[in-house]
Amino acid sequence: MRNRYVDLLRAVAIIRVVTYHTLGFAWLTVAFPAMGLMFALGGSLMAASLDRSGIRSLGRRMRRILPPFMVLGAFAVVTMSLVGGLERSWRILLWFLPFDDPPANEWGAPMFGQIWYIRSYLWFILLSPVLLWVFRKWPIPSLLVPFTVLVVMWETGHGSGGIVRDFFMYAPAWMLGFAHHDGTLQKISKKVLWPACAVVGGIGLAILYSHPGPRGFDLNDQPVADMLWSTAFLLVLLNAAPRMMSLGAAEPVTEAVNRRALTIYLWHEAAIITVRDVALVLGVSLLGAWGGFIQLSSVFLLVAAVVLTIGWVEDLAARRRPQIIPAPARSRSRVLEERPAPVAA
């Protein structure tokens, strides 16, 4: 049965990611640190899968992710080959099995830059059996060591991106997902946890506001502040997880977004760039409040069109009956259970 609280958090996170990338509002990274949350929910889901199916769950999790990604990869390879050219080497295979950043030309890099998340997610899946064992044996050190490594990388000028940086930056969030699955976070008293989170989050915000980046007070420009604030934010959200929850009228939309979360994430950057290019050709201004509304509405409409066109690939990957419109099953319970069902994050 589905965990409605997890579904709601994932849906809000996906919408926040699209909104931020469209409008570029730095305050959104502070108001709702979506990427850390998405990794945490993935960690919770992975722990549940490992406990239920063992090592076999690795293949199942990868199967849920790779087919939708391969559709994007085929589109990327064909379009970049036609527009600007694409290097001919074995690295083109990374567009179909993204364990590293695949090659991209100047035209395609902005359109497909979001795939770093899929690359990192696959590595976390593969490493989860070891990470889960380490977390359950040494829970506190397993959270502190990645943070220490990230601080060292940042201070030595190696913390601006890449596989290693992303691993150490989001490993704590992934393992907080383990703690959520195990029920550990829910057992901590709010009188203890919330003040501690206020201190940790406050330090993160202090670092951000004393060292703003090129985009201002944007957490994406300050990884150490991002990790501290995201960790505090996640601890509060996951500690407050209710045992039962009904989404009411919002449930169909929430479930539809969850069933197409991967498609939405993979294609939203292409939608953003397409909308901006069309607006430029038509001479439509996207500045100001009205321009922002036009841009965001157009992006969501274009993403919806992509979802209706190829979103059913996620159903095939999940071995569900393909649906053009991802309508929820009427027989499914509306009651929340503690553990999430295996849906792609």
mmCIF file of C-alpha atoms in Angstrom:
data_model
loop_
_atom_site.group_PDB
_atom_site.id
_atom_site.type_symbol
_atom_site.label_atom_id
_atom_site.label_comp_id
_atom_site.label_asym_id
_atom_site.label_seq_id
_atom_site.Cartn_x
_atom_site.Cartn_y
_atom_site.Cartn_z
ATOM 1 C CA MET A 1 0.000 0.000 0.000
ATOM 2 C CA ARG A 2 1.151 3.520 -0.774
ATOM 3 C CA ASN A 3 2.620 5.890 1.776
ATOM 4 C CA ARG A 4 0.582 9.052 1.157
ATOM 5 C CA TYR A 5 2.922 11.284 3.155
ATOM 6 C CA VAL A 6 5.899 10.161 1.070
ATOM 7 C CA ASP A 7 3.853 10.590 -2.105
ATOM 8 C CA LEU A 8 2.928 14.124 -1.088
ATOM 9 C CA LEU A 9 6.527 15.077 -0.269
ATOM 10 C CA ARG A 10 7.786 13.665 -3.561
ATOM 11 C CA ALA A 11 5.119 15.479 -5.577
ATOM 12 C CA VAL A 12 5.888 18.798 -3.873
ATOM 13 C CA ALA A 13 9.625 18.241 -4.404
ATOM 14 C CA ILE A 14 9.194 17.588 -8.136
ATOM 15 C CA ILE A 15 6.971 20.652 -8.588
ATOM 16 C CA ARG A 16 9.464 22.759 -6.636
ATOM 17 C CA VAL A 17 12.361 21.576 -8.838
ATOM 18 C CA VAL A 18 10.514 22.510 -12.027
ATOM 19 C CA THR A 19 9.455 25.869 -10.602
ATOM 20 C CA TYR A 20 12.966 26.733 -9.435
ATOM 21 C CA HIS A 21 14.595 25.811 -12.732
ATOM 22 C CA THR A 22 11.970 27.829 -14.602
ATOM 23 C CA LEU A 23 11.960 31.011 -12.527
ATOM 24 C CA GLY A 24 15.350 30.792 -10.800
ATOM 25 C CA PHE A 25 14.110 32.057 -7.428
ATOM 26 C CA ALA A 26 16.977 31.471 -4.971
ATOM 27 C CA TRP A 27 14.620 31.562 -1.964
ATOM 28 C CA LEU A 28 12.993 28.336 -3.157
ATOM 29 C CA THR A 29 16.185 26.414 -2.345
ATOM 30 C CA VAL A 30 15.843 27.519 1.275
ATOM 31 C CA ALA A 31 12.056 27.265 1.539
ATOM 32 C CA PHE A 32 12.045 23.665 0.306
ATOM 33 C CA PRO A 33 15.412 21.894 -0.286
ATOM 34 C CA ALA A 34 13.959 19.422 -2.762
ATOM 35 C CA MET A 35 17.012 17.448 -3.897
ATOM 36 C CA GLY A 36 18.018 16.348 -0.415
ATOM 37 C CA LEU A 37 14.431 15.278 0.178
ATOM 38 C CA MET A 38 14.323 13.279 -3.067
ATOM 39 C CA PHE A 39 17.480 11.388 -2.084
ATOM 40 C CA ALA A 40 16.108 10.769 1.418
ATOM 41 C CA LEU A 41 12.873 9.328 0.040
ATOM 42 C CA GLY A 42 14.942 7.186 -2.323
ATOM 43 C CA GLY A 43 16.983 5.875 0.597
ATOM 44 C CA SER A 44 13.844 4.985 2.547
ATOM 45 C CA LEU A 45 12.449 3.163 -0.462
ATOM 46 C CA MET A 46 15.734 1.329 -1.075
ATOM 47 C CA ALA A 47 15.974 0.148 2.531
ATOM 48 C CA ALA A 48 12.432 -1.214 2.309
ATOM 49 C CA SER A 49 13.283 -3.036 -0.926
ATOM 50 C CA LEU A 50 16.473 -4.538 0.508
ATOM 51 C CA ASP A 51 14.687 -5.761 3.624
ATOM 52 C CA ARG A 52 11.946 -7.280 1.518
ATOM 53 C CA SER A 53 13.859 -8.776 -1.419
ATOM 54 C CA GLY A 54 17.553 -8.582 -0.597
ATOM 55 C CA ILE A 55 20.125 -8.051 -3.325
ATOM 56 C CA ARG A 56 17.563 -8.800 -6.038
ATOM 57 C CA SER A 57 16.006 -5.416 -5.351
ATOM 58 C CA LEU A 58 18.993 -3.694 -6.994
ATOM 59 C CA GLY A 59 18.016 -4.975 -10.421
ATOM 60 C CA ARG A 60 14.388 -4.108 -9.842
ATOM 61 C CA ARG A 61 15.194 -0.556 -8.812
ATOM 62 C CA MET A 62 17.457 -0.036 -11.823
ATOM 63 C CA ARG A 63 14.781 -1.482 -14.092
ATOM 64 C CA ARG A 64 12.376 1.191 -12.870
ATOM 65 C CA ILE A 65 14.788 3.977 -13.807
ATOM 66 C CA LEU A 66 16.687 2.935 -16.923
ATOM 67 C CA PRO A 67 13.923 2.550 -19.583
ATOM 68 C CA PRO A 68 12.590 6.124 -19.142
ATOM 69 C CA PHE A 69 16.164 7.382 -19.087
ATOM 70 C CA MET A 70 17.016 5.471 -22.256
ATOM 71 C CA VAL A 71 14.164 7.240 -24.072
ATOM 72 C CA LEU A 72 15.718 10.564 -23.101
ATOM 73 C CA GLY A 73 19.160 9.223 -24.025
ATOM 74 C CA ALA A 74 18.047 8.227 -27.525
ATOM 75 C CA PHE A 75 16.497 11.664 -28.028
ATOM 76 C CA ALA A 76 19.652 13.378 -26.737
ATOM 77 C CA VAL A 77 22.027 11.409 -28.954
ATOM 78 C CA VAL A 78 19.947 11.936 -32.106
ATOM 79 C CA THR A 79 19.256 15.641 -31.572
ATOM 80 C CA MET A 80 22.800 16.548 -30.525
ATOM 81 C CA SER A 81 24.205 14.586 -33.466
ATOM 82 C CA LEU A 82 22.029 16.685 -35.761
ATOM 83 C CA VAL A 83 22.586 19.988 -33.934
ATOM 84 C CA GLY A 84 26.215 20.821 -33.283
ATOM 85 C CA GLY A 85 27.585 17.309 -33.455
ATOM 86 C CA LEU A 86 28.454 14.795 -30.746
ATOM 87 C CA GLU A 87 31.741 13.060 -30.012
ATOM 88 C CA ARG A 88 31.924 9.518 -31.353
ATOM 89 C CA SER A 89 33.304 7.359 -28.577
ATOM 90 C CA TRP A 90 32.262 4.645 -26.143
ATOM 91 C CA ARG A 91 31.035 7.386 -23.799
ATOM 92 C CA ILE A 92 27.863 7.697 -25.888
ATOM 93 C CA LEU A 93 26.804 4.503 -24.077
ATOM 94 C CA LEU A 94 26.507 6.586 -20.923
ATOM 95 C CA TRP A 95 23.327 8.035 -22.428
ATOM 96 C CA PHE A 96 21.815 4.597 -21.856
ATOM 97 C CA LEU A 97 23.636 3.505 -18.692
ATOM 98 C CA PRO A 98 24.549 6.739 -16.878
ATOM 99 C CA PHE A 99 27.148 5.761 -14.288
ATOM 100 C CA ASP A 100 29.101 8.848 -15.331
ATOM 101 C CA ASP A 101 28.203 12.098 -17.043
ATOM 102 C CA PRO A 102 27.592 11.395 -20.750
ATOM 103 C CA PRO A 103 29.063 13.635 -23.450
ATOM 104 C CA ALA A 104 27.081 16.682 -24.521
ATOM 105 C CA ASN A 105 27.667 19.561 -26.890
ATOM 106 C CA GLU A 106 27.101 23.244 -26.218
ATOM 107 C CA TRP A 107 23.517 23.067 -27.444
ATOM 108 C CA GLY A 108 22.541 19.991 -25.451
ATOM 109 C CA ALA A 109 24.351 20.551 -22.147
ATOM 110 C CA PRO A 110 21.769 22.988 -20.713
ATOM 111 C CA MET A 111 18.888 20.828 -21.908
ATOM 112 C CA PHE A 112 20.146 17.614 -20.308
ATOM 113 C CA GLY A 113 22.174 18.868 -17.349
ATOM 114 C CA GLN A 114 19.675 17.489 -14.829
ATOM 115 C CA ILE A 115 20.777 13.894 -15.440
ATOM 116 C CA TRP A 116 23.412 14.195 -12.698
ATOM 117 C CA TYR A 117 20.608 13.187 -10.327
ATOM 118 C CA ILE A 118 19.973 9.929 -12.194
ATOM 119 C CA ARG A 119 23.712 9.186 -12.241
ATOM 120 C CA SER A 120 23.974 9.734 -8.491
ATOM 121 C CA TYR A 121 20.768 7.821 -7.811
ATOM 122 C CA LEU A 122 22.065 4.743 -9.650
ATOM 123 C CA TRP A 123 25.299 4.784 -7.641
ATOM 124 C CA PHE A 124 23.359 5.009 -4.398
ATOM 125 C CA ILE A 125 21.236 2.047 -5.476
ATOM 126 C CA LEU A 126 24.299 -0.085 -6.193
ATOM 127 C CA LEU A 127 26.024 0.918 -2.948
ATOM 128 C CA SER A 128 22.929 0.629 -0.767
ATOM 129 C CA PRO A 129 23.584 -2.904 0.582
ATOM 130 C CA VAL A 130 26.908 -1.709 1.992
ATOM 131 C CA LEU A 131 25.591 1.701 3.037
ATOM 132 C CA LEU A 132 22.627 0.159 4.856
ATOM 133 C CA TRP A 133 24.918 -2.244 6.745
ATOM 134 C CA VAL A 134 27.256 0.595 7.690
ATOM 135 C CA PHE A 135 24.381 2.818 8.785
ATOM 136 C CA ARG A 136 22.822 0.176 11.011
ATOM 137 C CA LYS A 137 26.183 -0.635 12.593
ATOM 138 C CA TRP A 138 27.466 2.958 12.999
ATOM 139 C CA PRO A 139 24.523 5.348 12.450
ATOM 140 C CA ILE A 140 26.056 8.599 13.723
ATOM 141 C CA PRO A 141 29.532 8.194 12.118
ATOM 142 C CA SER A 142 27.905 7.204 8.823
ATOM 143 C CA LEU A 143 26.260 10.642 8.771
ATOM 144 C CA LEU A 144 29.219 12.640 10.051
ATOM 145 C CA VAL A 145 31.933 11.167 7.797
ATOM 146 C CA PRO A 146 30.357 12.288 4.485
ATOM 147 C CA PHE A 147 29.822 15.765 5.904
ATOM 148 C CA THR A 148 33.469 15.970 6.990
ATOM 149 C CA VAL A 149 34.668 14.829 3.585
ATOM 150 C CA LEU A 150 32.436 17.395 1.867
ATOM 151 C CA VAL A 151 33.832 20.208 4.044
ATOM 152 C CA VAL A 152 37.403 19.153 3.212
ATOM 153 C CA MET A 153 36.584 18.967 -0.503
ATOM 154 C CA TRP A 154 34.978 22.409 -0.457
ATOM 155 C CA GLU A 155 37.788 24.030 1.478
ATOM 156 C CA THR A 156 40.405 22.536 -0.854
ATOM 157 C CA GLY A 157 38.564 23.644 -4.007
ATOM 158 C CA HIS A 158 37.224 20.224 -5.051
ATOM 159 C CA GLY A 159 33.613 20.625 -4.000
ATOM 160 C CA SER A 160 32.032 22.228 -7.042
ATOM 161 C CA GLY A 161 30.528 19.085 -8.565
ATOM 162 C CA GLY A 162 31.091 15.634 -10.007
ATOM 163 C CA ILE A 163 30.378 12.070 -8.919
ATOM 164 C CA VAL A 164 32.477 12.125 -5.757
ATOM 165 C CA ARG A 165 31.213 15.507 -4.535
ATOM 166 C CA ASP A 166 27.595 14.564 -5.185
ATOM 167 C CA PHE A 167 28.010 11.258 -3.339
ATOM 168 C CA PHE A 168 29.347 12.820 -0.155
ATOM 169 C CA MET A 169 26.869 15.677 -0.356
ATOM 170 C CA TYR A 170 23.767 13.493 -0.567
ATOM 171 C CA ALA A 171 24.908 10.360 1.296
ATOM 172 C CA PRO A 172 23.601 11.756 4.621
ATOM 173 C CA ALA A 173 20.176 12.382 3.058
ATOM 174 C CA TRP A 174 20.119 8.856 1.595
ATOM 175 C CA MET A 175 20.950 7.369 4.997
ATOM 176 C CA LEU A 176 18.402 9.555 6.748
ATOM 177 C CA GLY A 177 16.005 7.750 4.439
ATOM 178 C CA PHE A 178 17.293 4.492 5.961
ATOM 179 C CA ALA A 179 16.525 5.914 9.419
ATOM 180 C CA HIS A 180 13.024 6.863 8.270
ATOM 181 C CA HIS A 181 12.398 3.345 7.020
ATOM 182 C CA ASP A 182 13.698 1.803 10.250
ATOM 183 C CA GLY A 183 11.441 4.097 12.292
ATOM 184 C CA THR A 184 14.419 5.578 14.121
ATOM 185 C CA LEU A 185 13.630 9.206 13.363
ATOM 186 C CA GLN A 186 10.022 8.919 14.429
ATOM 187 C CA LYS A 187 11.114 7.694 17.881
ATOM 188 C CA ILE A 188 13.225 10.780 18.653
ATOM 189 C CA SER A 189 11.458 13.270 20.896
ATOM 190 C CA LYS A 190 10.578 16.518 19.175
ATOM 191 C CA LYS A 191 11.762 18.342 22.303
ATOM 192 C CA VAL A 192 15.263 17.059 21.554
ATOM 193 C CA LEU A 193 15.288 16.836 17.776
ATOM 194 C CA TRP A 194 13.727 20.142 16.785
ATOM 195 C CA PRO A 195 16.044 22.391 18.869
ATOM 196 C CA ALA A 196 19.027 20.436 17.518
ATOM 197 C CA CYS A 197 17.714 20.963 13.989
ATOM 198 C CA ALA A 198 17.313 24.674 14.693
ATOM 199 C CA VAL A 199 20.997 24.862 15.614
ATOM 200 C CA VAL A 200 22.191 22.800 12.628
ATOM 201 C CA GLY A 201 19.935 24.621 10.188
ATOM 202 C CA GLY A 202 20.851 27.972 11.691
ATOM 203 C CA ILE A 203 24.539 27.287 11.127
ATOM 204 C CA GLY A 204 23.769 26.356 7.540
ATOM 205 C CA LEU A 205 21.846 29.579 6.931
ATOM 206 C CA ALA A 206 24.565 31.617 8.631
ATOM 207 C CA ILE A 207 27.137 30.144 6.236
ATOM 208 C CA LEU A 208 24.872 30.845 3.264
ATOM 209 C CA TYR A 209 24.152 34.455 4.175
ATOM 210 C CA SER A 210 27.775 35.201 5.054
ATOM 211 C CA HIS A 211 29.063 33.617 1.823
ATOM 212 C CA PRO A 212 26.489 34.260 -0.943
ATOM 213 C CA GLY A 213 27.224 32.781 -4.348
ATOM 214 C CA PRO A 214 26.882 34.161 -7.874
ATOM 215 C CA ARG A 215 23.099 33.652 -7.712
ATOM 216 C CA GLY A 216 22.767 35.321 -4.333
ATOM 217 C CA PHE A 217 21.451 33.329 -1.385
ATOM 218 C CA ASP A 218 21.078 30.133 -3.391
ATOM 219 C CA LEU A 219 21.925 26.917 -1.542
ATOM 220 C CA ASN A 220 23.123 25.313 -4.777
ATOM 221 C CA ASP A 221 26.151 27.614 -4.671
ATOM 222 C CA GLN A 222 27.134 26.641 -1.114
ATOM 223 C CA PRO A 223 27.220 22.818 -0.647
ATOM 224 C CA VAL A 224 28.168 22.892 3.041
ATOM 225 C CA ALA A 225 25.298 25.231 3.888
ATOM 226 C CA ASP A 226 23.040 23.148 1.654
ATOM 227 C CA MET A 227 23.872 19.922 3.504
ATOM 228 C CA LEU A 228 23.377 21.468 6.952
ATOM 229 C CA TRP A 229 20.073 23.174 6.115
ATOM 230 C CA SER A 230 18.761 20.182 4.143
ATOM 231 C CA THR A 231 19.654 17.787 6.971
ATOM 232 C CA ALA A 232 17.785 19.910 9.520
ATOM 233 C CA PHE A 233 14.835 20.273 7.148
ATOM 234 C CA LEU A 234 14.698 16.521 6.471
ATOM 235 C CA LEU A 235 14.926 15.571 10.126
ATOM 236 C CA VAL A 236 11.919 17.733 10.948
ATOM 237 C CA LEU A 237 9.856 16.499 7.979
ATOM 238 C CA LEU A 238 10.619 12.815 8.505
ATOM 239 C CA ASN A 239 10.299 12.974 12.280
ATOM 240 C CA ALA A 240 6.838 14.487 11.845
ATOM 241 C CA ALA A 241 5.683 11.754 9.430
ATOM 242 C CA PRO A 242 2.123 10.737 10.367
ATOM 243 C CA ARG A 243 1.125 7.097 10.631
ATOM 244 C CA MET A 244 -2.082 7.711 8.690
ATOM 245 C CA MET A 245 -2.960 10.395 6.185
ATOM 246 C CA SER A 246 -5.629 11.112 3.605
ATOM 247 C CA LEU A 247 -4.938 13.554 0.783
ATOM 248 C CA GLY A 248 -8.599 13.989 -0.076
ATOM 249 C CA ALA A 249 -9.221 15.753 -3.376
ATOM 250 C CA ALA A 250 -5.462 16.179 -3.917
ATOM 251 C CA GLU A 251 -4.837 12.438 -4.038
ATOM 252 C CA PRO A 252 -5.415 11.872 -7.800
ATOM 253 C CA VAL A 253 -3.033 14.680 -8.752
ATOM 254 C CA THR A 254 -0.460 13.570 -6.175
ATOM 255 C CA GLU A 255 -0.514 9.999 -7.394
ATOM 256 C CA ALA A 256 -0.373 11.066 -11.046
ATOM 257 C CA VAL A 257 2.740 13.155 -10.342
ATOM 258 C CA ASN A 258 4.343 10.239 -8.486
ATOM 259 C CA ARG A 259 3.629 7.814 -11.302
ATOM 260 C CA ARG A 260 5.295 10.195 -13.750
ATOM 261 C CA ALA A 261 7.906 11.744 -11.436
ATOM 262 C CA LEU A 262 10.834 10.433 -13.457
ATOM 263 C CA THR A 263 9.410 11.608 -16.781
ATOM 264 C CA ILE A 264 8.682 15.049 -15.354
ATOM 265 C CA TYR A 265 12.184 15.372 -13.956
ATOM 266 C CA LEU A 266 13.989 14.086 -17.050
ATOM 267 C CA TRP A 267 12.205 16.342 -19.530
ATOM 268 C CA HIS A 268 11.489 19.552 -17.627
ATOM 269 C CA GLU A 269 14.764 21.271 -18.606
ATOM 270 C CA ALA A 270 14.067 20.623 -22.286
ATOM 271 C CA ALA A 271 10.591 22.074 -21.786
ATOM 272 C CA ILE A 272 12.017 25.197 -20.137
ATOM 273 C CA ILE A 273 14.500 25.835 -22.939
ATOM 274 C CA THR A 274 11.843 25.197 -25.596
ATOM 275 C CA VAL A 275 9.448 27.691 -24.007
ATOM 276 C CA ARG A 276 12.182 30.336 -23.813
ATOM 277 C CA ASP A 277 13.224 29.783 -27.416
ATOM 278 C CA VAL A 278 9.636 30.027 -28.657
ATOM 279 C CA ALA A 279 9.078 33.180 -26.612
ATOM 280 C CA LEU A 280 12.224 34.702 -28.139
ATOM 281 C CA VAL A 281 11.059 33.912 -31.667
ATOM 282 C CA LEU A 282 7.586 35.295 -30.990
ATOM 283 C CA GLY A 283 8.939 38.354 -29.212
ATOM 284 C CA VAL A 284 7.081 37.547 -25.985
ATOM 285 C CA SER A 285 8.657 38.968 -22.831
ATOM 286 C CA LEU A 286 9.102 36.567 -19.938
ATOM 287 C CA LEU A 287 10.163 39.294 -17.509
ATOM 288 C CA GLY A 288 8.151 40.450 -14.539
ATOM 289 C CA ALA A 289 5.337 38.729 -12.678
ATOM 290 C CA TRP A 290 3.155 38.290 -15.777
ATOM 291 C CA GLY A 291 6.056 36.973 -17.847
ATOM 292 C CA GLY A 292 6.967 34.541 -15.093
ATOM 293 C CA PHE A 293 3.392 33.290 -14.965
ATOM 294 C CA ILE A 294 3.360 32.762 -18.749
ATOM 295 C CA GLN A 295 6.676 30.953 -18.635
ATOM 296 C CA LEU A 296 5.792 28.658 -15.720
ATOM 297 C CA SER A 297 2.351 27.840 -17.102
ATOM 298 C CA SER A 298 3.810 27.073 -20.535
ATOM 299 C CA VAL A 299 6.482 24.827 -19.041
ATOM 300 C CA PHE A 300 3.957 22.815 -17.047
ATOM 301 C CA LEU A 301 1.716 22.472 -20.106
ATOM 302 C CA LEU A 302 4.621 21.261 -22.234
ATOM 303 C CA VAL A 303 5.742 18.827 -19.524
ATOM 304 C CA ALA A 304 2.159 17.541 -19.329
ATOM 305 C CA ALA A 305 2.231 16.963 -23.096
ATOM 306 C CA VAL A 306 5.457 14.959 -22.753
ATOM 307 C CA VAL A 307 3.934 12.947 -19.905
ATOM 308 C CA LEU A 308 0.907 12.077 -22.048
ATOM 309 C CA THR A 309 3.150 11.161 -24.986
ATOM 310 C CA ILE A 310 5.866 8.988 -23.415
ATOM 311 C CA GLY A 311 5.072 8.799 -19.708
ATOM 312 C CA TRP A 312 3.626 5.314 -20.148
ATOM 313 C CA VAL A 313 7.221 4.041 -20.422
ATOM 314 C CA GLU A 314 7.330 4.338 -16.630
ATOM 315 C CA ASP A 315 4.402 1.902 -16.463
ATOM 316 C CA LEU A 316 6.277 -0.612 -18.617
ATOM 317 C CA ALA A 317 9.386 -0.198 -16.454
ATOM 318 C CA ALA A 318 7.268 -0.863 -13.362
ATOM 319 C CA ARG A 319 5.514 -3.794 -15.074
ATOM 320 C CA ARG A 320 2.171 -2.045 -14.835
ATOM 321 C CA ARG A 321 -0.464 -1.812 -17.524
ATOM 322 C CA PRO A 322 0.540 1.204 -19.659
ATOM 323 C CA GLN A 323 -1.700 4.244 -19.229
ATOM 324 C CA ILE A 324 -1.624 7.450 -21.233
ATOM 325 C CA ILE A 325 -3.289 9.272 -18.347
ATOM 326 C CA PRO A 326 -1.768 8.064 -15.050
ATOM 327 C CA ALA A 327 -5.069 7.643 -13.213
ATOM 328 C CA PRO A 328 -4.928 6.058 -9.743
ATOM 329 C CA ALA A 329 -6.475 2.666 -9.176
ATOM 330 C CA ARG A 330 -9.889 3.094 -7.560
ATOM 331 C CA SER A 331 -9.419 0.012 -5.464
ATOM 332 C CA ARG A 332 -6.258 1.341 -3.847
ATOM 333 C CA SER A 333 -6.534 2.287 -0.201
ATOM 334 C CA ARG A 334 -6.318 5.927 0.784
ATOM 335 C CA VAL A 335 -4.769 5.052 4.111
ATOM 336 C CA LEU A 336 -1.096 5.699 4.865
ATOM 337 C CA GLU A 337 1.160 2.938 6.078
ATOM 338 C CA GLU A 338 4.622 3.377 7.465
ATOM 339 C CA ARG A 339 6.509 1.938 4.526
ATOM 340 C CA PRO A 340 6.373 3.239 0.957
ATOM 341 C CA ALA A 341 5.569 1.095 -2.036
ATOM 342 C CA PRO A 342 8.319 0.699 -4.649
ATOM 343 C CA VAL A 343 7.660 3.614 -6.980
ATOM 344 C CA ALA A 344 10.398 5.438 -8.827
ATOM 345 C CA ALA A 345 11.679 8.588 -7.181
#
